[in-house]
Amino acid sequence: MIGIALGVLLVAWLPRLISFPTLTLLLTLLLLCLLLSCRGFLSSGVRIQIAGLLFGVIYATGWGYLNLSQRMPMDMPAQEFSVSGTVTGLPQNRPAMIRFSFDVDHYSPSLPGADLKHLQLSWYHPEGEIVPGQQWLFKVRLKPPRGLMNPGSSDYETRLFAEQINARGYLLSARLIRGPGESGAQQIAYLRYRIAEWLSQLSLTDRSEATIRALLLGDKQGLKDDQWRVLRQTGTVHLVVISGLHIAIACLIGYWLGSLVQWLAGRVLPGQADIRAYRIVPALLLASSYALLAGFSIPTQRALIMALSMLLPGLFNRHLGIWTRFQLALVIVLLLQPLSFYQPGFWLSFAAVGALLLSTTTNPVSYRLKAVVATQWSVFLGLFPLLLFWLGQVALIAPLINIVAIPLLTFILIPGVVLGVLLCLVNAELGSALLNGLLNQFWLLLQVCAPSDGQAMLFSRPALLPVLLGGLAAILLNLPRWMGVGFFALLMLTVLIFPPEQPVDQGDFRATVADVGQGLAVLIETSSKAVLFDTGAAYRGRSTARFTLIPMLESRNISQLDRLIISHKDNDHAGGYADLAETFTVKALDSGSPAIRRRLPAQPCVPGDSWEWDGVRFSYIQPAGLKQTNENNRSCVLLVQSENCSILIPGDIESSVEQQIMNTHPGLHVNWLVAAHHGSRFSSSAEWLNGLRPDWVLFSSGFDNPYGHPAREIIDRLQLLKLNWLNTSDSGAVIIQGSADHCLTESYRDQKKRYWSAG
């Protein structure tokens, strides 16, 4: 079974899918392997692993081709379609907007090379109610399921492909065909929606309602940022987000109820008392029902499969080893979702279960309290490397908190919530009061336990090799003490605790032109300093910095910005400031915009000012004495120079200012030029490009943006001058290394290229 997992993993890492002729060859090899094994030419272990590897590769490749055939081509601009189909899942309600999933029955016009099945749609200022199971006829504007690509940030493009979302878009018009259908899946989805609506009508606080929806329906959209912060600081996210813990609790409750039935059956029918189905069937039924009520999401499916693999063999009296069951669950999860490898929850859930199994099988403990402590210690060690790798942080007090929190959740919180919900059916006010009181105490307890100002938190983002060493150390620490490997394991674990060495040498710099859609943000790092030029945009109260720049900075262990430069006041350059200032310490703030300086504690970027950090020179080179009413021409223009390399970032200046800079800095040459105003036709004049002669011109613009950036005439101009260029909408973030040896340019999308990626 490990061979199957390795085969699926191999395909998930490929930059392009295996060709059909190669696939045919692999299928032939699989049949040959099975034939040879039947004739005894291969030992059973070798035979199983080779056959499993080939099967995994063939299966995952077929899954990939099927899903690619249903997806809107990634280079296609947005188009209008008429689509009919069914609403699925719980709608996400946001201010003046509803987002929901939609299964397509028919669409027009037809789309060559694609067969759309599943859409993610948004309805702005909705004029009707979106209910799961409804059938609608929509006129929509669809675009490919692309995502922004930046170091350290979540891969939204991979998530959409894993969830089999074939296109995204928004409604232009809508007509309801009929209400929720009669199929089982539609009725379950409609039931979840009605429960959510009923909860919203009770006298619950926002915090209580969000918690109940998360625990009961698997709906996390109501949880606020401060609640997530408390959960992360205490290492208790798994208490509120439906996971293996909740499915295990459902199994346990079902098992207890089954044991009661078994005891009663033993009193009435003594010969029937030993039938295992009395205990196992209620456990499986309750866990499956809970999973369906929670929307049968991918994490819920994963947890249910784990439970089934552990309980079903016992039901049919099959004596499978515990690790065989573990591998069986792993393989089933991967066959159902071959891209699970890219989901942190996959690694965290299997690591937690693996640590529990390893602890209980190698170090059995007879005392209950000692067993609880040992179990939490084992789980913490197992998750420690993965939490740092995926999330960049670990709550060091999590084992102590979970020793208390898990029993509270199991024996008090969940039974109390169930009792409160049932009581609401009889007396809404009394039930709501019980739920509010119980959940307020729950959150108060977590807030008291949460460390203030990041205390008792470890922040680090290790590379893959330290994570592997940390994982090996966690395994060694769970081995019996008599083997004497504890000291060496702790030594290996230290590679995760101490942050990695600074990736930038003295005198060098690294600049990252972030992929923030239609906007600009450039991070410049020296050996000890970090400068951010612009912050990207904010739309409908949500900045792109929150899911692009902040994760990128955290992944590089940056806790403060030594200088933040907001070139001018336009939203696509200044929109992310509030989120960045809330997350990081900003030691100095500069801006070319008087409006920004009136609103924020910013200093002007004075023409001619320069400073040097770690052997790298930073200079403002915009013209002095400009009397500009045009906000774009107020932009700060930053020149960064090391001994061998240089980058120029001109904000949104137009060609008239470009010419003035050329006049005041004759002979200026740069290795990289960030194109002014995202490639607008009013900037990047021929004289400017010919004078600077950059090795690379870098555009920061959104895919299929409404402004047509970069303009066709600018691209033609670059081609005429034979200049290299990259656009973040195609390349993802552009990472440049300015060192004494070379001036290196890399596309992050190329670094992370997978067979489903755009570009």
Coordinates of C-alpha atoms in Angstrom, one line a residue, residues 259-644:
S259 CA -22.5 -1.0 24.7
L260 CA -25.7 -0.1 26.6
V261 CA -27.8 -1.8 23.9
Q262 CA -25.5 -4.8 24.2
W263 CA -25.9 -4.9 28.0
L264 CA -29.7 -4.8 27.6
A265 CA -29.6 -7.5 25.0
G266 CA -27.5 -9.6 27.3
R267 CA -30.2 -9.4 29.9
V268 CA -33.0 -10.4 27.5
L269 CA -31.1 -12.7 25.1
P270 CA -28.0 -14.0 26.9
G271 CA -26.6 -15.7 23.8
Q272 CA -26.5 -12.5 21.8
A273 CA -24.4 -10.4 24.2
D274 CA -21.1 -10.9 22.5
I275 CA -22.1 -9.7 19.0
R276 CA -19.6 -6.9 18.1
A277 CA -22.1 -5.2 15.8
Y278 CA -23.9 -3.9 18.9
R279 CA -21.0 -1.5 19.6
I280 CA -19.4 -1.0 16.2
V281 CA -22.5 -0.3 14.1
P282 CA -23.9 2.6 16.3
A283 CA -20.3 4.1 16.4
L284 CA -20.1 4.1 12.6
L285 CA -23.6 5.3 12.0
L286 CA -23.2 8.2 14.4
A287 CA -19.8 9.2 13.0
S288 CA -21.2 9.0 9.4
S289 CA -24.3 11.0 10.3
Y290 CA -22.1 13.7 11.9
A291 CA -19.9 13.8 8.9
L292 CA -22.9 14.3 6.6
L293 CA -24.3 17.0 8.8
A294 CA -20.8 18.7 8.7
G295 CA -21.0 18.9 4.9
F296 CA -18.8 15.9 4.2
S297 CA -15.9 18.2 3.5
I298 CA -12.4 16.9 2.7
P299 CA -11.1 17.0 6.3
T300 CA -14.3 15.3 7.5
Q301 CA -14.0 12.6 4.8
R302 CA -10.5 12.0 5.9
A303 CA -11.4 11.6 9.5
L304 CA -14.4 9.3 8.7
I305 CA -12.2 7.1 6.5
M306 CA -9.7 6.8 9.4
A307 CA -12.6 5.7 11.7
L308 CA -13.9 3.2 9.1
S309 CA -10.5 1.7 8.6
M310 CA -10.1 1.2 12.3
L311 CA -13.6 -0.2 13.0
L312 CA -14.8 -2.1 10.0
P313 CA -12.3 -5.0 10.2
G314 CA -13.5 -5.7 13.7
L315 CA -17.1 -5.7 12.5
F316 CA -16.3 -8.5 10.0
N317 CA -13.9 -10.2 12.3
R318 CA -10.8 -9.5 10.2
H319 CA -7.6 -9.3 12.2
L320 CA -5.7 -6.6 10.5
G321 CA -2.7 -5.1 12.3
I322 CA -3.1 -1.5 13.5
W323 CA -0.5 -0.2 11.1
T324 CA -2.1 -2.0 8.2
R325 CA -5.3 -0.2 9.0
F326 CA -3.4 3.1 9.2
Q327 CA -1.9 2.5 5.7
L328 CA -5.3 1.5 4.4
A329 CA -6.8 4.7 5.5
L330 CA -3.9 6.7 4.0
V331 CA -4.3 5.0 0.6
I332 CA -8.1 5.4 0.5
V333 CA -7.8 9.1 1.3
L334 CA -5.2 9.6 -1.5
L335 CA -7.3 7.7 -4.0
L336 CA -10.3 9.8 -3.3
Q337 CA -8.3 13.0 -3.3
P338 CA -4.9 12.6 -5.0
L339 CA -3.8 16.2 -4.1
S340 CA -4.2 15.7 -0.4
F341 CA -0.4 16.0 -0.1
Y342 CA -0.8 19.7 -0.6
Q343 CA -3.2 20.1 2.3
P344 CA -1.8 20.8 5.8
G345 CA -4.7 18.9 7.3
F346 CA -3.7 15.7 5.6
W347 CA -0.2 15.7 7.2
L348 CA -1.4 17.0 10.5
S349 CA -4.2 14.4 10.9
F350 CA -2.2 11.4 9.9
A351 CA 0.8 12.6 11.9
A352 CA -1.4 12.9 15.0
V353 CA -2.9 9.4 14.6
G354 CA 0.5 8.0 13.8
A355 CA 2.0 9.5 16.9
L356 CA -0.9 8.1 19.0
L357 CA -0.4 4.6 17.6
L358 CA 3.4 4.8 18.0
S359 CA 3.0 5.9 21.6
T360 CA 0.5 3.3 22.6
T361 CA 2.2 0.4 20.8
T362 CA 5.8 1.2 22.0
N363 CA 5.3 2.8 25.4
P364 CA 2.1 1.3 27.0
V365 CA 1.3 3.2 30.2
S366 CA -0.9 1.7 33.0
Y367 CA -1.7 4.8 35.0
R368 CA -4.5 6.9 33.4
L369 CA -3.2 10.4 34.2
K370 CA 0.3 9.4 33.0
A371 CA -1.2 7.9 29.9
V372 CA -3.0 11.2 29.1
V373 CA 0.2 13.2 29.5
A374 CA 2.2 10.7 27.5
T375 CA -0.4 10.8 24.7
Q376 CA -0.4 14.6 24.5
W377 CA 3.4 14.7 24.5
S378 CA 3.5 12.2 21.6
V379 CA 1.0 14.1 19.5
F380 CA 2.8 17.4 20.2
L381 CA 6.1 15.9 19.1
G382 CA 4.5 14.4 16.0
L383 CA 2.9 17.7 14.9
F384 CA 5.7 20.0 16.0
P385 CA 7.8 19.8 12.7
L386 CA 4.7 19.9 10.5
L387 CA 3.1 22.9 12.3
L388 CA 6.3 24.9 11.8
F389 CA 6.6 23.9 8.2
W390 CA 2.9 24.6 7.2
L391 CA 1.9 27.3 9.6
G392 CA 5.2 28.8 10.7
Q393 CA 4.2 28.8 14.4
V394 CA 3.7 26.4 17.3
A395 CA 2.0 27.0 20.7
L396 CA 4.5 25.6 23.2
I397 CA 1.8 25.4 25.9
A398 CA -0.5 23.3 23.6
P399 CA 0.1 19.9 25.3
L400 CA -0.7 21.3 28.8
I401 CA -3.9 23.1 27.5
N402 CA -5.1 20.1 25.5
I403 CA -4.7 17.8 28.6
V404 CA -7.6 19.8 30.1
A405 CA -9.4 21.1 26.9
I406 CA -10.0 17.7 25.2
P407 CA -11.8 16.2 28.2
L408 CA -13.8 19.4 28.6
L409 CA -14.8 19.3 24.9
T410 CA -15.7 15.6 25.1
F411 CA -17.6 15.5 28.4
I412 CA -18.9 19.1 28.9
L413 CA -18.8 21.3 25.8
I414 CA -20.2 19.0 23.1
P415 CA -22.9 17.4 25.4
G416 CA -23.8 20.9 26.6
V417 CA -24.1 22.2 23.1
V418 CA -26.3 19.3 22.1
L419 CA -28.4 19.8 25.2
G420 CA -28.7 23.5 24.6
V421 CA -29.7 23.1 20.9
L422 CA -32.4 20.5 21.9
L423 CA -33.6 22.8 24.7
C424 CA -33.9 25.6 22.1
L425 CA -36.5 23.5 20.3
V426 CA -38.7 23.6 23.5
N427 CA -37.7 27.0 24.9
A428 CA -35.6 29.2 22.6
E429 CA -34.7 31.8 25.3
L430 CA -33.6 29.3 27.9
G431 CA -31.7 27.2 25.4
S432 CA -29.9 30.3 24.0
A433 CA -29.0 31.4 27.6
L434 CA -27.5 28.0 28.3
L435 CA -25.5 28.0 25.0
N436 CA -24.3 31.6 25.5
G437 CA -23.2 30.9 29.1
L438 CA -21.4 27.7 28.2
L439 CA -19.6 29.0 25.1
N440 CA -18.7 32.3 26.8
Q441 CA -17.0 30.3 29.5
F442 CA -15.2 28.2 26.9
W443 CA -13.8 31.2 25.1
L444 CA -13.0 33.0 28.4
L445 CA -10.9 29.9 29.5
L446 CA -9.0 29.9 26.2
Q447 CA -8.4 33.7 26.4
V448 CA -7.0 33.3 29.9
C449 CA -4.7 30.5 28.7
A450 CA -3.6 32.3 25.6
P451 CA -0.1 33.8 26.0
S452 CA 0.1 37.6 25.5
D453 CA 2.2 39.3 22.9
G454 CA 3.3 36.0 21.3
Q455 CA 4.8 34.6 24.6
A456 CA 5.2 30.8 24.7
M457 CA 4.9 30.8 20.9
L458 CA 7.7 29.6 18.6
F459 CA 7.8 31.4 15.2
S460 CA 9.9 29.8 12.5
R461 CA 9.5 28.5 9.0
P462 CA 12.1 25.8 8.5
A463 CA 13.1 24.3 5.2
L464 CA 12.2 20.7 4.2
L465 CA 15.4 19.0 5.4
P466 CA 15.1 20.3 9.0
V467 CA 11.4 19.3 9.0
L468 CA 12.4 15.7 8.0
L469 CA 15.0 15.6 10.7
G470 CA 12.4 16.9 13.2
G471 CA 10.0 14.2 12.1
L472 CA 12.6 11.5 12.6
A473 CA 13.4 13.0 16.0
A474 CA 9.7 12.8 17.0
I475 CA 9.6 9.1 16.0
L476 CA 12.8 8.4 18.0
L477 CA 11.4 10.1 21.1
N478 CA 8.4 7.8 21.0
L479 CA 10.6 4.7 20.9
P480 CA 11.1 2.7 24.2
R481 CA 13.5 4.4 26.6
W482 CA 15.8 1.4 26.8
M483 CA 17.0 2.1 23.2
G484 CA 18.8 5.2 24.5
V485 CA 18.1 7.5 21.5
G486 CA 16.4 10.3 23.4
F487 CA 19.5 12.5 23.6
F488 CA 20.2 12.3 19.9
A489 CA 16.5 12.9 19.1
L490 CA 16.5 16.1 21.1
L491 CA 19.6 17.2 19.4
M492 CA 18.0 16.7 16.0
L493 CA 14.9 18.6 17.2
T494 CA 16.9 21.7 17.8
V495 CA 17.3 22.3 14.1
L496 CA 13.6 23.4 14.2
I497 CA 13.9 25.6 17.2
F498 CA 16.7 27.8 16.1
P499 CA 15.8 30.0 13.0
P500 CA 17.7 29.4 9.8
E501 CA 20.7 31.5 9.0
Q502 CA 20.1 34.8 7.1
P503 CA 19.6 33.9 3.5
V504 CA 21.1 37.2 2.2
D505 CA 24.9 37.8 2.5
Q506 CA 26.4 41.1 3.6
G507 CA 26.5 43.5 0.6
D508 CA 23.8 41.6 -1.3
F509 CA 20.1 42.0 -1.5
R510 CA 17.0 40.0 -2.5
A511 CA 14.0 41.7 -3.9
T512 CA 10.6 40.0 -4.4
V513 CA 8.0 41.6 -6.7
A514 CA 5.0 40.1 -5.1
D515 CA 2.0 38.7 -7.1
V516 CA -0.7 40.9 -5.6
G517 CA -3.0 41.0 -8.7
Q518 CA -3.6 44.5 -10.0
G519 CA -1.3 46.4 -7.7
L520 CA 2.3 46.7 -6.5
A521 CA 4.3 45.4 -3.6
V522 CA 8.1 44.9 -3.7
L523 CA 10.0 43.5 -0.7
I524 CA 13.7 44.2 -0.5
E525 CA 15.8 42.3 2.0
T526 CA 19.4 42.8 3.0
S527 CA 21.3 40.6 5.5
S528 CA 19.6 42.3 8.5
K529 CA 17.0 44.8 7.1
A530 CA 13.6 44.6 5.3
V531 CA 12.1 47.3 3.2
L532 CA 8.6 47.1 1.6
F533 CA 7.7 49.4 -1.3
D534 CA 3.9 49.6 -1.6
T535 CA 1.3 47.2 -0.1
G536 CA -1.0 46.1 -2.8
A537 CA -4.8 46.8 -3.0
A538 CA -7.8 46.3 -0.7
Y539 CA -11.2 45.4 -2.0
R540 CA -14.5 45.4 0.0
G541 CA -12.6 45.7 3.3
R542 CA -10.2 42.9 2.6
S543 CA -6.6 43.5 1.5
T544 CA -4.5 41.3 -0.7
A545 CA -1.7 41.8 1.8
R546 CA -3.5 39.6 4.3
F547 CA -3.1 36.5 2.2
T548 CA 0.0 37.4 0.1
L549 CA 2.5 39.8 1.8
I550 CA 1.9 38.8 5.5
P551 CA 2.4 35.1 4.9
M552 CA 5.4 35.8 2.8
L553 CA 7.0 38.0 5.4
E554 CA 6.2 35.5 8.2
S555 CA 7.7 32.6 6.1
R556 CA 11.0 34.6 5.9
N557 CA 10.9 35.2 9.7
I558 CA 10.5 38.9 9.3
S559 CA 8.9 40.5 12.4
Q560 CA 9.4 44.2 11.5
L561 CA 9.7 46.4 8.5
D562 CA 12.6 48.7 8.8
R563 CA 11.1 51.0 6.2
L564 CA 7.7 50.9 4.6
I565 CA 7.3 53.1 1.5
I566 CA 3.8 54.0 0.1
S567 CA 4.6 55.5 -3.2
H568 CA 1.3 57.4 -3.5
K569 CA -2.3 57.2 -2.2
D570 CA -3.9 55.0 -4.9
N571 CA -5.6 51.9 -3.5
D572 CA -3.6 49.4 -5.5
H573 CA -0.5 50.7 -3.8
A574 CA -1.7 51.7 -0.3
G575 CA -4.6 49.3 0.4
G576 CA -2.7 46.8 2.5
Y577 CA -1.1 49.3 5.0
A578 CA -3.6 48.7 7.8
D579 CA -3.2 45.0 7.9
L580 CA 0.6 45.2 7.6
A581 CA 0.8 47.8 10.4
E582 CA -1.4 45.7 12.6
T583 CA 0.8 42.6 12.1
F584 CA 4.3 44.0 12.0
T585 CA 6.3 46.7 13.6
V586 CA 6.9 49.5 11.1
K587 CA 10.0 51.5 12.1
A588 CA 9.8 54.2 9.4
L589 CA 7.0 55.1 7.0
D590 CA 7.6 57.2 3.9
S591 CA 5.2 58.4 1.2
G592 CA 5.2 60.7 -1.8
S593 CA 1.5 61.6 -1.2
P594 CA 0.5 64.6 0.9
A595 CA -2.8 62.8 1.5
I596 CA -1.1 59.8 3.0
R597 CA 1.1 62.0 5.1
R598 CA -1.9 63.8 6.5
R599 CA -3.6 60.5 7.4
L600 CA -0.7 58.4 8.6
P601 CA 2.6 59.1 10.5
A602 CA 4.6 59.2 7.3
Q603 CA 7.6 61.3 6.2
P604 CA 8.1 62.5 2.7
C605 CA 10.4 60.6 0.4
V606 CA 12.8 63.5 -0.2
P607 CA 14.5 63.6 -3.7
G608 CA 18.2 62.9 -3.2
D609 CA 17.9 61.3 0.2
S610 CA 19.8 58.0 0.5
W611 CA 21.0 55.6 3.1
E612 CA 23.1 52.4 3.3
W613 CA 22.2 49.2 5.0
D614 CA 24.4 46.1 5.1
G615 CA 26.5 47.4 2.1
V616 CA 23.4 48.1 0.0
R617 CA 22.5 51.6 -1.0
F618 CA 18.9 52.9 -1.2
S619 CA 18.2 56.3 -2.9
Y620 CA 15.1 58.4 -3.8
I621 CA 15.7 59.7 -7.3
Q622 CA 12.4 61.3 -8.3
P623 CA 12.8 64.9 -9.5
A624 CA 12.8 67.7 -6.9
G625 CA 10.4 70.6 -6.9
L626 CA 7.6 69.0 -8.9
K627 CA 4.3 70.9 -8.7
Q628 CA 2.1 67.9 -9.5
T629 CA -1.6 67.6 -9.2
N630 CA -1.4 64.2 -10.8
E631 CA -1.2 61.7 -8.0
N632 CA 0.7 59.1 -10.0
N633 CA 3.6 61.6 -10.6
R634 CA 3.9 62.2 -6.9
S635 CA 5.2 58.6 -6.5
C636 CA 8.4 57.9 -4.7
V637 CA 11.0 56.4 -7.0
L638 CA 13.4 54.1 -5.3
L639 CA 16.8 52.9 -6.6
V640 CA 18.5 50.0 -4.8
Q641 CA 22.1 49.3 -5.6
S642 CA 24.6 46.7 -4.5
E643 CA 28.2 46.5 -5.8
N644 CA 27.1 44.4 -8.8

